[in-house]
């Protein structure tokens, strides 16, 4: 038996005998305030379209979205993250910044309903472009805008102008936080400057500072109908093998004025969450428990291979223990219902 300096036997099990005692010495706890619930908004009325690869998640028309948002408020979840499915897509993703775009309408509807809910909006073009990429592409063969860059390359600075417009249109509609997700160099600065010029210097930016080119986004692309028609996103999203580079990305976004940082996905990158937390202790850190992570647990639970409630709470607690203050998760509503039960 191991002993301490004064000769007393070390028995960690002493603190594990009773549920109340275990609760007293628990280091990490989850609360509804830790969670952000993602929602997918689509045009129409009375639409509640299930997403096959994400059981329990739906594309919602605005009337259905309001009902869902009311439920989120009642559960004590403070914020939703909105993604839009446009009526039509084009090469420049123009519905993303249209005054009557789906997200802009959704934000106004939530505001008009006077729900006590923070509205965070995803700022990117990939759901709105007909090619499914996150910005403006270098296309046109010999006449492409940047002949020194490959055909189809995602053009950085042209894309910055567009995402600045998207963020401003969300702010004007009444968004509380804008969240650029494209991993475009300079996106936080471009949005910050556009918001400041537009009279929204008070609006925080939650940057998807560290976003990996992950296979775990697959179900999301069904939900948001934003899969690239060709190619992939490896020229802008990060290589899953890199952790030091995550600190560089986070430092850049802090320097550009990000108010909150995010690591995405969560489960395969818990070490990165910890590294960003330790390097930038003064910045709130969010982790995105992405669609593929959700789908894995749902599939295993549906097959009876895992206890869903216990597995979900363990996963969310693990993400928080790794250093996340906030967790964006499709499990949010269930997790709140399960909180407080041992
Ligand atoms: Zn995108």
Short mmCIF file of C-alpha atoms and ligand atoms in Angstrom, two decimals:
data_model
loop_
_atom_site.label_atom_id
_atom_site.label_comp_id
_atom_site.label_asym_id
_atom_site.label_seq_id
_atom_site.Cartn_x
_atom_site.Cartn_y
_atom_site.Cartn_z
CA UNK A 1 0.00 0.00 0.00
CA UNK A 2 1.43 3.41 -0.97
CA UNK A 3 1.92 5.85 1.92
CA UNK A 4 2.30 9.61 2.16
CA UNK A 5 5.17 11.41 3.94
CA UNK A 6 3.62 10.96 7.38
CA UNK A 7 3.02 7.27 6.80
CA UNK A 8 -0.75 7.35 6.15
CA UNK A 9 -2.04 4.88 3.56
CA UNK A 10 -3.14 6.52 0.27
CA UNK A 11 -6.57 5.21 -0.63
CA UNK A 12 -8.25 7.30 -3.35
CA UNK A 13 -11.29 5.03 -3.14
CA UNK A 14 -12.20 6.74 0.18
CA UNK A 15 -13.62 9.58 -1.91
CA UNK A 16 -15.68 7.29 -4.17
CA UNK A 17 -17.85 5.45 -1.68
CA UNK A 18 -21.10 7.47 -1.93
CA UNK A 19 -22.75 9.39 -4.79
CA UNK A 20 -22.93 12.59 -2.70
CA UNK A 21 -19.23 12.34 -1.87
CA UNK A 22 -18.32 11.75 -5.51
CA UNK A 23 -20.41 14.78 -6.46
CA UNK A 24 -18.64 16.92 -3.84
CA UNK A 25 -15.18 16.21 -5.21
CA UNK A 26 -16.13 16.25 -8.89
CA UNK A 27 -13.75 18.56 -10.76
CA UNK A 28 -15.77 19.24 -13.90
CA UNK A 29 -19.47 19.97 -14.14
CA UNK A 30 -21.80 20.69 -17.02
CA UNK A 31 -24.47 23.36 -16.96
CA UNK A 32 -27.06 24.45 -19.55
CA UNK A 33 -25.11 27.73 -19.90
CA UNK A 34 -22.17 25.78 -21.34
CA UNK A 35 -24.13 24.67 -24.37
CA UNK A 36 -24.95 26.13 -27.77
CA UNK A 37 -27.55 24.41 -29.96
CA UNK A 38 -27.06 24.44 -33.76
CA UNK A 39 -30.17 24.83 -35.93
CA UNK A 40 -30.74 24.52 -39.69
CA UNK A 41 -33.20 26.97 -41.24
CA UNK A 42 -34.92 26.49 -44.57
CA UNK A 43 -37.53 28.35 -46.64
CA UNK A 44 -41.20 27.37 -46.51
CA UNK A 45 -43.88 26.91 -43.88
CA UNK A 46 -44.50 23.99 -41.58
CA UNK A 47 -41.29 22.31 -42.76
CA UNK A 48 -39.66 19.90 -40.33
CA UNK A 49 -37.46 17.74 -42.55
CA UNK A 50 -35.50 14.99 -40.77
CA UNK A 51 -31.82 14.52 -41.56
CA UNK A 52 -31.23 10.80 -41.99
CA UNK A 53 -27.64 10.77 -40.73
CA UNK A 54 -28.49 12.94 -37.69
CA UNK A 55 -31.50 11.41 -35.89
CA UNK A 56 -33.37 14.07 -33.90
CA UNK A 57 -32.04 16.96 -36.05
CA UNK A 58 -34.22 18.68 -38.66
CA UNK A 59 -34.21 21.33 -41.33
CA UNK A 60 -36.79 23.78 -40.01
CA UNK A 61 -38.84 26.51 -41.65
CA UNK A 62 -38.97 29.74 -39.66
CA UNK A 63 -42.31 28.97 -37.94
CA UNK A 64 -40.93 25.59 -36.78
CA UNK A 65 -37.63 27.25 -35.84
CA UNK A 66 -39.49 29.56 -33.46
CA UNK A 67 -41.13 26.59 -31.74
CA UNK A 68 -37.75 24.90 -31.43
CA UNK A 69 -36.11 28.09 -30.15
CA UNK A 70 -38.83 28.37 -27.50
CA UNK A 71 -37.96 24.88 -26.30
CA UNK A 72 -34.27 25.79 -26.19
CA UNK A 73 -35.06 28.84 -24.03
CA UNK A 74 -37.25 26.78 -21.70
CA UNK A 75 -34.38 24.35 -21.15
CA UNK A 76 -32.05 27.17 -20.13
CA UNK A 77 -29.73 26.87 -23.13
CA UNK A 78 -28.51 30.43 -23.74
CA UNK A 79 -27.67 30.40 -27.44
CA UNK A 80 -28.35 28.88 -30.83
CA UNK A 81 -26.01 28.77 -33.83
CA UNK A 82 -27.89 29.26 -37.09
CA UNK A 83 -27.12 27.70 -40.47
CA UNK A 84 -29.22 28.50 -43.53
CA UNK A 85 -30.34 26.54 -46.57
CA UNK A 86 -30.96 29.07 -49.36
CA UNK A 87 -33.74 28.95 -51.95
CA UNK A 88 -31.20 29.07 -54.79
CA UNK A 89 -27.44 28.85 -55.03
CA UNK A 90 -25.10 30.76 -57.35
CA UNK A 91 -21.38 31.14 -57.99
CA UNK A 92 -20.95 33.99 -55.51
CA UNK A 93 -23.38 32.75 -52.83
CA UNK A 94 -25.44 35.94 -52.99
CA UNK A 95 -28.29 34.82 -50.70
CA UNK A 96 -25.76 34.71 -47.86
CA UNK A 97 -25.81 38.51 -47.61
CA UNK A 98 -29.26 39.24 -49.05
CA UNK A 99 -31.52 41.34 -46.84
CA UNK A 100 -34.29 38.76 -47.22
CA UNK A 101 -31.94 35.76 -47.07
CA UNK A 102 -33.08 32.82 -45.00
CA UNK A 103 -30.78 33.58 -42.05
CA UNK A 104 -31.62 37.28 -42.06
CA UNK A 105 -35.35 36.40 -41.98
CA UNK A 106 -34.77 33.84 -39.22
CA UNK A 107 -32.90 36.31 -37.01
CA UNK A 108 -35.62 38.93 -37.44
CA UNK A 109 -38.31 36.36 -36.58
CA UNK A 110 -36.50 35.36 -33.37
CA UNK A 111 -36.11 39.05 -32.46
CA UNK A 112 -39.76 39.77 -33.18
CA UNK A 113 -40.79 36.81 -31.02
CA UNK A 114 -38.86 38.46 -28.16
CA UNK A 115 -37.25 35.18 -27.14
CA UNK A 116 -34.60 35.49 -24.44
CA UNK A 117 -32.03 33.80 -26.63
CA UNK A 118 -28.62 34.72 -28.02
CA UNK A 119 -28.44 34.28 -31.78
CA UNK A 120 -25.06 33.28 -33.15
CA UNK A 121 -24.75 33.04 -36.92
CA UNK A 122 -22.38 31.01 -39.03
CA UNK A 123 -20.63 33.31 -41.49
CA UNK A 124 -19.47 31.44 -44.60
CA UNK A 125 -20.50 31.00 -48.21
CA UNK A 126 -20.40 27.22 -48.63
CA UNK A 127 -24.13 26.63 -48.09
CA UNK A 128 -24.91 29.36 -50.62
CA UNK A 129 -22.52 28.74 -53.52
CA UNK A 130 -23.51 26.41 -56.36
CA UNK A 131 -20.04 24.83 -56.25
CA UNK A 132 -20.28 24.30 -52.46
CA UNK A 133 -17.00 26.00 -51.63
CA UNK A 134 -16.48 28.57 -48.87
CA UNK A 135 -15.87 31.58 -51.11
CA UNK A 136 -15.01 32.91 -54.53
CA UNK A 137 -13.15 30.48 -56.78
CA UNK A 138 -10.35 31.11 -59.26
CA UNK A 139 -12.18 29.88 -62.36
CA UNK A 140 -12.19 30.79 -66.06
CA UNK A 141 -9.28 28.84 -67.49
CA UNK A 142 -6.70 31.17 -69.04
CA UNK A 143 -8.85 34.13 -68.04
CA UNK A 144 -9.10 33.21 -64.35
CA UNK A 145 -8.63 36.18 -61.95
CA UNK A 146 -5.33 34.91 -60.48
CA UNK A 147 -3.37 33.12 -63.25
CA UNK A 148 -0.53 32.28 -60.84
CA UNK A 149 -2.89 30.23 -58.67
CA UNK A 150 -4.45 26.90 -59.67
CA UNK A 151 -7.82 26.69 -61.41
CA UNK A 152 -10.52 26.31 -58.75
CA UNK A 153 -8.38 27.73 -55.91
CA UNK A 154 -10.38 29.53 -53.22
CA UNK A 155 -9.46 33.20 -53.65
CA UNK A 156 -8.64 34.75 -50.30
CA UNK A 157 -9.14 38.49 -50.58
CA UNK A 158 -12.20 38.42 -52.85
CA UNK A 159 -13.77 36.06 -50.33
CA UNK A 160 -13.00 38.44 -47.45
CA UNK A 161 -15.13 41.16 -49.06
CA UNK A 162 -18.04 38.73 -49.34
CA UNK A 163 -17.88 37.42 -45.76
CA UNK A 164 -17.67 40.99 -44.43
CA UNK A 165 -20.97 41.66 -46.21
CA UNK A 166 -22.49 38.47 -44.77
CA UNK A 167 -21.51 39.39 -41.20
CA UNK A 168 -22.85 42.94 -41.56
CA UNK A 169 -26.17 41.68 -42.95
CA UNK A 170 -26.53 39.33 -39.96
CA UNK A 171 -25.72 42.19 -37.57
CA UNK A 172 -28.30 44.42 -39.24
CA UNK A 173 -30.92 41.68 -38.90
CA UNK A 174 -30.21 41.46 -35.15
CA UNK A 175 -27.59 38.75 -34.59
CA UNK A 176 -25.83 38.81 -31.21
CA UNK A 177 -22.57 37.13 -32.23
CA UNK A 178 -21.15 36.36 -35.68
CA UNK A 179 -19.03 33.26 -36.19
CA UNK A 180 -16.84 33.09 -39.31
CA UNK A 181 -16.12 29.47 -40.20
CA UNK A 182 -14.27 29.57 -43.50
CA UNK A 183 -10.63 29.52 -42.30
CA UNK A 184 -9.92 32.34 -44.75
CA UNK A 185 -6.74 34.27 -43.84
CA UNK A 186 -7.69 37.67 -42.40
CA UNK A 187 -11.41 36.84 -41.97
CA UNK A 188 -11.66 38.10 -38.41
CA UNK A 189 -10.05 41.46 -39.24
CA UNK A 190 -12.22 41.88 -42.34
CA UNK A 191 -15.38 41.21 -40.34
CA UNK A 192 -14.28 43.37 -37.41
CA UNK A 193 -13.58 46.34 -39.69
CA UNK A 194 -16.83 45.92 -41.59
CA UNK A 195 -18.86 45.66 -38.38
CA UNK A 196 -17.12 48.67 -36.83
CA UNK A 197 -17.74 50.80 -39.93
CA UNK A 198 -21.36 49.66 -39.97
CA UNK A 199 -22.05 50.76 -36.38
CA UNK A 200 -21.66 47.32 -34.78
CA UNK A 201 -18.42 47.76 -32.83
CA UNK A 202 -20.20 46.21 -29.82
CA UNK A 203 -20.87 42.90 -31.61
CA UNK A 204 -18.54 40.04 -30.62
CA UNK A 205 -16.83 37.75 -33.14
CA UNK A 206 -16.61 34.04 -32.32
CA UNK A 207 -13.89 32.79 -34.62
CA UNK A 208 -13.67 29.23 -35.87
CA UNK A 209 -9.96 29.84 -35.26
CA UNK A 210 -8.86 26.21 -35.43
CA UNK A 211 -10.93 24.19 -37.90
CA UNK A 212 -9.62 20.96 -39.30
CA UNK A 213 -10.30 19.38 -42.68
CA UNK A 214 -12.22 16.58 -40.96
CA UNK A 215 -14.16 13.56 -42.14
CA UNK A 216 -16.52 14.11 -39.21
CA UNK A 217 -18.41 16.86 -41.07
CA UNK A 218 -20.12 14.35 -43.37
CA UNK A 219 -23.62 14.34 -41.79
CA UNK A 220 -23.58 18.16 -41.50
CA UNK A 221 -23.18 18.42 -45.25
CA UNK A 222 -26.42 16.44 -45.63
CA UNK A 223 -28.08 18.78 -43.16
CA UNK A 224 -26.84 22.05 -44.64
CA UNK A 225 -26.66 20.79 -48.21
CA UNK A 226 -23.19 22.32 -48.46
CA UNK A 227 -20.97 19.52 -49.74
CA UNK A 228 -18.41 20.71 -52.31
CA UNK A 229 -19.35 19.61 -55.85
CA UNK A 230 -15.68 18.88 -56.57
CA UNK A 231 -12.41 18.92 -54.68
CA UNK A 232 -12.15 19.41 -50.92
CA UNK A 233 -11.37 22.11 -48.34
CA UNK A 234 -7.79 21.18 -47.62
CA UNK A 235 -6.39 24.39 -49.10
CA UNK A 236 -7.91 26.38 -46.21
CA UNK A 237 -8.93 24.03 -43.38
CA UNK A 238 -6.16 22.61 -41.22
CA UNK A 239 -4.33 19.32 -41.59
CA UNK A 240 -5.55 16.96 -38.82
CA UNK A 241 -1.92 16.08 -38.07
CA UNK A 242 -1.03 19.60 -36.89
CA UNK A 243 -1.30 20.94 -33.33
CA UNK A 244 1.43 23.61 -33.16
CA UNK A 245 -0.14 25.26 -36.19
CA UNK A 246 -3.39 25.53 -34.19
CA UNK A 247 -1.66 27.93 -31.81
CA UNK A 248 -0.51 30.03 -34.76
CA UNK A 249 -4.06 30.17 -36.14
CA UNK A 250 -5.51 31.09 -32.75
CA UNK A 251 -2.84 33.78 -32.21
CA UNK A 252 -3.63 35.34 -35.59
CA UNK A 253 -7.35 35.54 -34.79
CA UNK A 254 -6.67 37.00 -31.35
CA UNK A 255 -4.48 39.61 -33.07
CA UNK A 256 -7.26 40.38 -35.55
CA UNK A 257 -9.76 41.02 -32.78
CA UNK A 258 -11.57 37.74 -32.12
CA UNK A 259 -13.55 37.84 -28.86
CA UNK A 260 -14.10 34.10 -28.51
CA UNK A 261 -12.16 31.21 -30.06
CA UNK A 262 -13.28 27.83 -31.31
CA UNK A 263 -11.71 24.45 -32.00
CA UNK A 264 -13.60 22.20 -34.44
CA UNK A 265 -14.15 19.20 -34.29
CA UNK A 266 -13.89 18.35 -30.58
CA UNK A 267 -13.32 14.66 -29.86
CA UNK A 268 -10.31 13.90 -32.10
CA UNK A 269 -8.74 17.24 -31.02
CA UNK A 270 -9.00 17.32 -27.20
CA UNK A 271 -5.24 17.93 -27.02
CA UNK A 272 -5.67 20.98 -29.24
CA UNK A 273 -8.49 22.30 -27.04
CA UNK A 274 -6.17 21.97 -24.05
CA UNK A 275 -3.26 23.65 -25.86
CA UNK A 276 -5.40 26.63 -26.97
CA UNK A 277 -6.91 26.95 -23.48
CA UNK A 278 -3.44 27.05 -21.89
CA UNK A 279 -1.97 29.48 -24.44
CA UNK A 280 -4.93 31.92 -24.42
CA UNK A 281 -6.39 31.66 -20.90
CA UNK A 282 -8.08 35.05 -21.15
CA UNK A 283 -10.26 34.10 -24.14
CA UNK A 284 -13.47 32.08 -23.86
CA UNK A 285 -13.04 28.87 -25.81
CA UNK A 286 -15.75 26.97 -27.63
CA UNK A 287 -15.48 23.44 -29.02
CA UNK A 288 -17.74 22.14 -31.77
CA UNK A 289 -18.92 18.59 -31.06
CA UNK A 290 -19.63 18.07 -34.76
CA UNK A 291 -22.23 16.12 -36.72
CA UNK A 292 -20.07 13.02 -37.20
CA UNK A 293 -19.36 12.82 -33.48
CA UNK A 294 -23.13 13.04 -32.88
CA UNK A 295 -23.93 10.47 -35.56
CA UNK A 296 -21.44 7.95 -34.13
CA UNK A 297 -23.09 7.96 -30.72
CA UNK A 298 -26.60 7.94 -32.18
CA UNK A 299 -25.78 4.95 -34.38
CA UNK A 300 -24.15 3.01 -31.57
CA UNK A 301 -27.04 3.79 -29.23
CA UNK A 302 -29.63 2.78 -31.85
CA UNK A 303 -27.89 -0.56 -32.14
CA UNK A 304 -27.86 -1.02 -28.38
CA UNK A 305 -24.05 -0.92 -28.32
CA UNK A 306 -23.77 2.11 -26.02
CA UNK A 307 -25.93 3.67 -23.33
CA UNK A 308 -26.71 6.98 -25.04
CA UNK A 309 -27.28 9.06 -21.93
CA UNK A 310 -24.09 7.97 -20.22
CA UNK A 311 -22.00 8.20 -23.39
CA UNK A 312 -23.23 11.70 -24.25
CA UNK A 313 -22.62 13.05 -20.76
CA UNK A 314 -19.16 11.46 -20.69
CA UNK A 315 -18.26 12.97 -24.07
CA UNK A 316 -19.48 16.46 -23.14
CA UNK A 317 -17.76 16.33 -19.75
CA UNK A 318 -14.54 15.23 -21.49
CA UNK A 319 -14.69 18.17 -23.88
CA UNK A 320 -15.18 20.56 -20.99
CA UNK A 321 -12.43 18.91 -18.93
CA UNK A 322 -10.08 19.35 -21.89
CA UNK A 323 -10.59 23.10 -21.56
CA UNK A 324 -13.68 24.19 -23.48
CA UNK A 325 -15.91 26.77 -21.79
CA UNK A 326 -18.66 26.32 -24.36
CA UNK A 327 -19.74 23.29 -26.34
CA UNK A 328 -21.67 23.54 -29.57
CA UNK A 329 -23.57 20.27 -29.71
CA UNK A 330 -26.60 18.60 -31.27
CA UNK A 331 -26.97 16.72 -27.96
CA UNK A 332 -27.68 20.00 -26.11
CA UNK A 333 -31.40 19.52 -25.45
CA UNK A 334 -31.01 15.91 -24.30
CA UNK A 335 -27.95 16.78 -22.24
CA UNK A 336 -29.85 19.44 -20.28
CA UNK A 337 -32.66 16.95 -19.60
CA UNK A 338 -30.08 14.47 -18.34
CA UNK A 339 -28.11 16.92 -16.19
CA UNK A 340 -28.34 16.39 -12.48
CA UNK A 341 -29.02 12.68 -12.86
CA UNK A 342 -26.13 10.46 -11.85
ZN1 LIG B 1 -17.61 27.15 -45.43
#
